Amino acid sequence: MKLEILSKEVIKPDSPNHLQALHLSLFDQFLPTTYVSAIFFYDDQPNQEPILVHTLKNSLSQTLSLFYPLAGRIKEGITVDCNDDWTKAAKGFADTVNPEFAASVFYPPADISVVFPPLLEHKTKSKTKSFVFGTLMLEKLKSRASCGLLVPQATRVESITALLLRCITNARRSKTEEVTEFAITHTMNLRPRVPLSFLPRKAIGNFFFLPLVKETSESNMEIQETVSKLRKTKEDLNDLITKDSEESNNNSDVAKERIISAMLSFLCEVSPEAETYAVSSWCRMSFYDADFGWGFPVWVAPGFVGKTQAVLMDAKDGEGVEAWVTLPEMDMATFEHDDELLVYATVSPSVLTK
């Protein structure tokens, strides 16, 4: 599928803002420079295109009045310039989310120089494919991924992540005889894991943890073993958050420092020669509830999945999971025909058949 851009237009907030500059937080600085987008597919609305476009423009303009830093420009890597002249009168909104712009108060920006582990660069083209894990196969995969006392009940994200990594590294291993180091990252959302003293629930900005799992091409990446390692990263993170909480009288400053130090340590541990693979979960994000006035989407997909990355999303039924994987073309040719993968997943059908 090829996307064609028909037109571009700058949309400004509907009402003026009071904040002239928003300081980025330290976690915003940690994040590599990249755009994250999603594509929503809807049933065709005959002869309604002008109305739909007008509705989208107005809705975006009103939304930007609440999330106005999203309409600004980043300056010097540490602030978002919100000082633009909006001329329309302010309007009232009911039942809306009122974001807080306080992340930099809790995690001030710093003069840091972090070299992020680059995703594996290839001179050849990459290819993105989508695979669906249905409910029945997910239960079978979770049963296989669970391992006694260590992980008595693996989650669907842990199970799929472990299977994908096993098949991805197998595909990569088949292309070279050299021993290769794999650096595997999987993004963890900190918001549901920490108390409000760490960050207000409605604070806008990045707040994530990026643990690291290191393997070599000599490892078979057994699914249960990988799930155990993924689970341990969660337990280690919980320890960073809760350690000494009673003695510190609920003072979170020490725990914040531990989390930040751990993040920096992981980033510095990655060898420049390592092949980096990243897995992110977008599950439970309610993409299929996005009704802009003409019904719910029939399909939602990531707008872009970078090289050697995988993104997990809820399937439309809310029970299954869709995995979007990008690999070098030669690796994908092996990966998409992996018998072990195809036991649990099927290639997603075209959106035209949905």
XYZ file of C-alpha atoms in Angstrom:
354
model
C 0.000 0.000 0.000
C 1.329 3.425 -0.958
C 0.105 6.628 0.676
C -0.368 9.724 -1.461
C -0.446 13.180 0.153
C -2.999 15.346 -1.653
C -2.494 18.580 0.293
C -0.860 20.091 3.375
C -2.153 22.846 5.636
C -1.015 24.423 8.905
C -3.697 24.244 11.604
C -3.440 26.710 14.492
C -5.026 26.509 17.955
C -8.540 27.907 18.190
C -7.767 30.100 21.207
C -4.698 31.966 22.516
C -2.433 30.363 25.083
C -0.835 31.731 28.224
C 2.331 29.657 28.096
C 5.091 31.257 26.021
C 7.610 28.426 26.296
C 7.320 24.866 27.540
C 10.451 23.272 28.963
C 11.003 19.685 27.942
C 11.587 17.182 30.725
C 14.632 14.975 31.092
C 12.593 12.037 29.756
C 11.742 14.062 26.646
C 15.479 14.513 26.147
C 16.057 10.774 26.522
C 13.760 9.991 23.623
C 15.449 9.711 20.212
C 14.275 12.215 17.615
C 11.475 10.470 15.779
C 7.881 10.996 14.702
C 5.244 8.544 15.892
C 2.090 8.417 13.814
C -0.922 6.205 13.194
C -3.212 5.749 10.203
C -6.956 5.332 10.751
C -9.069 3.649 8.074
C -12.815 4.345 7.915
C -15.658 3.186 5.733
C -16.100 5.404 2.702
C -18.545 8.288 3.117
C -19.775 9.125 -0.410
C -19.893 12.852 -1.208
C -18.939 13.740 2.372
C -15.230 14.496 1.910
C -15.462 18.346 2.146
C -17.551 18.078 5.332
C -15.219 15.510 6.887
C -12.115 17.572 6.139
C -13.753 20.697 7.593
C -14.746 18.770 10.733
C -11.219 17.439 11.191
C -9.676 20.886 10.825
C -12.014 22.412 13.403
C -11.565 19.527 15.832
C -7.781 19.697 15.565
C -7.800 23.460 16.067
C -9.895 23.108 19.225
C -7.762 20.250 20.539
C -4.572 22.243 20.004
C -5.996 24.937 22.272
C -5.750 22.411 25.103
C -2.509 20.782 23.968
C -0.988 23.956 22.527
C 2.686 22.918 22.896
C 1.966 20.367 20.181
C 1.559 23.328 17.818
C 4.888 24.867 18.844
C 8.436 24.385 17.655
C 11.297 22.814 19.589
C 14.162 25.230 20.272
C 17.676 24.167 21.231
C 16.415 20.729 22.214
C 15.085 21.825 25.612
C 12.040 24.079 25.051
C 8.933 24.261 22.891
C 8.204 27.785 21.685
C 4.463 28.417 22.082
C 4.639 32.159 21.358
C 2.483 32.449 18.257
C -0.286 34.964 17.615
C -3.656 33.248 17.538
C -6.461 35.646 16.607
C -9.651 33.674 17.207
C -11.624 34.118 20.409
C -11.403 31.486 23.108
C -14.266 29.020 23.388
C -15.507 26.916 26.271
C -15.163 23.125 26.332
C -17.016 20.589 28.429
C -15.983 17.054 29.383
C -12.451 17.528 28.112
C -9.076 16.463 29.418
C -7.124 19.322 30.954
C -3.452 18.437 30.563
C -0.793 19.646 32.970
C 2.504 20.984 31.657
C 4.560 20.241 34.750
C 6.815 17.352 33.710
C 9.908 19.584 33.603
C 9.253 20.632 37.218
C 9.486 17.012 38.332
C 12.293 16.089 35.899
C 14.161 19.258 34.831
C 16.074 19.167 31.545
C 19.796 18.674 31.837
C 22.901 19.295 29.795
C 23.393 15.692 28.777
C 25.014 14.078 25.801
C 23.535 10.642 25.291
C 24.372 8.635 22.205
C 21.314 6.498 21.652
C 21.934 3.007 20.326
C 21.102 3.329 16.631
C 18.679 0.853 15.187
C 20.444 -1.548 12.882
C 21.372 0.280 9.694
C 21.164 -1.585 6.423
C 22.110 -0.491 2.953
C 19.338 -2.692 1.598
C 15.660 -1.812 1.691
C 13.433 -2.687 4.611
C 10.011 -4.280 4.540
C 7.104 -4.002 6.977
C 4.626 -6.831 7.501
C 1.719 -7.262 9.884
C 0.794 -10.471 11.689
C -2.371 -11.220 13.672
C -2.441 -13.324 16.824
C -5.990 -14.563 17.421
C -7.459 -15.267 20.848
C -7.073 -19.055 20.742
C -3.485 -18.982 19.507
C -2.624 -16.291 22.045
C -3.744 -18.557 24.877
C -1.612 -21.395 23.505
C 1.390 -19.086 23.156
C 0.926 -17.726 26.686
C 0.763 -21.288 28.014
C 4.010 -22.129 26.254
C 5.692 -18.932 27.472
C 4.737 -19.419 31.136
C 7.441 -21.118 33.166
C 6.654 -22.414 36.636
C 7.499 -20.277 39.629
C 9.501 -17.716 37.640
C 6.604 -16.603 35.430
C 3.507 -18.661 36.303
C 1.344 -16.663 33.895
C 2.995 -14.841 31.006
C 1.144 -11.853 29.569
C 0.188 -11.668 25.919
C 2.709 -8.858 25.299
C 5.531 -10.805 26.975
C 4.645 -13.953 25.027
C 4.419 -12.268 21.626
C 7.573 -10.234 22.260
C 9.546 -13.373 23.123
C 8.298 -15.228 20.028
C 9.005 -12.297 17.702
C 12.514 -11.841 19.077
C 13.252 -15.541 18.675
C 12.089 -15.541 15.052
C 13.736 -12.185 14.238
C 17.127 -13.258 15.592
C 16.806 -16.632 13.851
C 16.241 -14.818 10.565
C 19.224 -12.572 11.189
C 21.429 -15.472 12.270
C 20.708 -17.317 9.031
C 22.314 -14.465 7.069
C 25.702 -14.438 8.817
C 28.065 -16.907 10.442
C 29.722 -14.302 12.650
C 28.854 -14.119 16.335
C 26.656 -11.048 16.710
C 25.550 -9.158 19.816
C 21.865 -8.289 19.993
C 20.678 -5.336 22.099
C 16.939 -5.613 22.692
C 14.857 -2.782 24.131
C 11.181 -2.819 25.047
C 9.523 0.418 26.104
C 7.747 0.391 29.486
C 5.197 3.051 30.431
C 6.044 4.456 33.856
C 2.749 6.259 34.485
C 0.682 3.340 35.835
C 3.639 2.083 37.873
C 4.469 5.117 39.974
C 2.647 7.192 42.618
C 1.468 10.733 41.913
C 4.522 12.111 43.701
C 6.547 11.003 40.669
C 4.366 12.757 38.075
C 0.743 14.012 37.929
C -1.540 11.681 35.981
C -2.473 14.380 33.449
C 1.058 15.671 32.910
C 1.875 15.815 29.217
C 5.183 14.479 27.941
C 7.230 11.306 27.749
C 7.498 9.191 30.887
C 8.920 5.794 30.054
C 11.578 3.281 31.020
C 13.790 1.617 28.447
C 15.282 -1.591 29.884
C 17.854 -3.552 27.968
C 18.192 -7.273 27.281
C 21.468 -8.370 25.733
C 21.917 -11.604 23.794
C 24.275 -13.016 21.185
C 23.609 -14.922 17.987
C 24.822 -18.052 19.793
C 21.720 -17.944 21.998
C 18.622 -19.848 20.888
C 16.399 -17.185 22.480
C 14.131 -19.780 24.063
C 10.697 -18.263 24.638
C 10.390 -19.115 28.341
C 13.888 -17.835 29.025
C 13.217 -14.549 27.220
C 9.909 -14.081 29.049
C 11.734 -14.613 32.351
C 14.230 -11.906 31.425
C 11.462 -9.530 30.372
C 9.618 -10.154 33.635
C 12.794 -9.545 35.618
C 13.157 -6.098 34.031
C 9.680 -5.278 35.388
C 10.615 -6.532 38.847
C 13.872 -4.572 38.780
C 11.945 -1.443 37.813
C 9.489 -1.971 40.670
C 12.465 -2.270 43.032
C 13.831 1.038 41.762
C 10.474 2.659 42.489
C 9.645 1.133 45.873
C 13.060 0.558 47.479
C 13.394 2.357 50.837
C 9.935 3.914 50.393
C 9.091 3.503 54.076
C 12.395 4.855 55.323
C 12.247 7.819 52.970
C 8.838 8.838 54.307
C 7.335 8.716 50.795
C 9.985 11.090 49.477
C 10.288 10.099 45.814
C 13.404 12.114 44.957
C 15.788 9.228 45.637
C 13.685 6.817 43.586
C 13.567 9.306 40.708
C 17.357 9.492 40.735
C 17.583 5.695 40.669
C 15.311 5.459 37.627
C 17.222 8.144 35.729
C 20.591 6.581 36.591
C 19.369 3.179 35.428
C 18.179 4.665 32.126
C 21.551 6.273 31.490
C 23.350 3.058 32.408
C 21.311 1.026 29.920
C 21.968 3.530 27.139
C 25.686 3.501 27.830
C 25.876 -0.304 27.961
C 24.975 -0.810 24.315
C 27.978 -1.568 22.164
C 28.230 0.405 18.894
C 28.665 -2.943 17.138
C 25.490 -4.416 18.611
C 22.450 -4.937 16.413
C 19.584 -3.162 18.163
C 15.996 -4.365 18.066
C 13.128 -2.430 19.643
C 9.673 -3.662 20.641
C 6.873 -1.307 21.707
C 3.349 -2.139 22.844
C 0.450 0.120 21.854
C -2.071 -2.273 23.346
C -4.880 -0.928 25.554
C -4.702 2.495 23.889
C -8.293 2.496 22.567
C -7.411 3.408 18.983
C -10.615 1.788 17.734
C -12.699 4.210 19.820
C -11.617 7.145 17.617
C -14.966 8.338 16.265
C -14.596 11.759 14.617
C -18.246 11.906 13.642
C -18.523 9.254 10.944
C -18.203 6.022 12.895
C -15.406 3.930 14.322
C -12.325 2.924 12.308
C -12.323 -0.396 10.489
C -8.557 -0.683 10.876
C -5.746 1.193 12.596
C -2.083 0.877 11.690
C 1.179 2.569 12.700
C 2.115 5.278 10.241
C 5.753 4.253 10.383
C 7.675 1.401 11.987
C 11.423 1.988 11.933
C 14.011 -0.529 10.828
C 14.384 -3.541 13.132
C 11.366 -2.546 15.182
C 8.113 -4.203 16.156
C 4.921 -2.485 17.314
C 2.110 -4.417 18.995
C -1.480 -3.146 18.732
C -4.880 -4.450 19.758
C -6.773 -6.149 16.969
C -10.164 -4.657 16.188
C -11.972 -7.338 18.219
C -10.113 -6.143 21.318
C -8.948 -9.667 22.126
C -6.304 -10.445 19.532
C -3.049 -8.594 18.872
C -1.593 -7.293 15.623
C 2.190 -7.163 15.368
C 3.822 -4.785 12.883
C 7.401 -5.779 12.153
C 10.013 -3.996 10.026
C 13.166 -5.832 8.967
C 15.664 -5.735 6.094
C 14.060 -7.353 3.052
C 16.291 -10.434 3.175
C 15.610 -10.949 6.878
C 11.870 -10.470 6.354
C 11.847 -13.060 3.576
C 12.992 -15.610 6.158
C 11.004 -14.223 9.093
C 7.583 -14.165 7.407
C 7.886 -17.857 6.505
C 9.117 -18.990 9.918
C 7.105 -22.117 10.757
C 7.232 -21.397 14.483
C 5.799 -17.911 13.960
C 3.038 -19.141 11.661
C 1.856 -21.681 14.225
C 0.529 -18.772 16.295
C 0.046 -15.920 13.827
C -1.316 -15.259 10.365
C -0.362 -12.525 7.930
C -2.832 -9.634 8.183
C -5.235 -9.359 5.244
C -5.316 -6.201 3.166
C -7.359 -3.316 4.541
C -9.426 -3.569 1.349
C -10.794 -6.912 2.557
C -11.606 -5.742 6.100
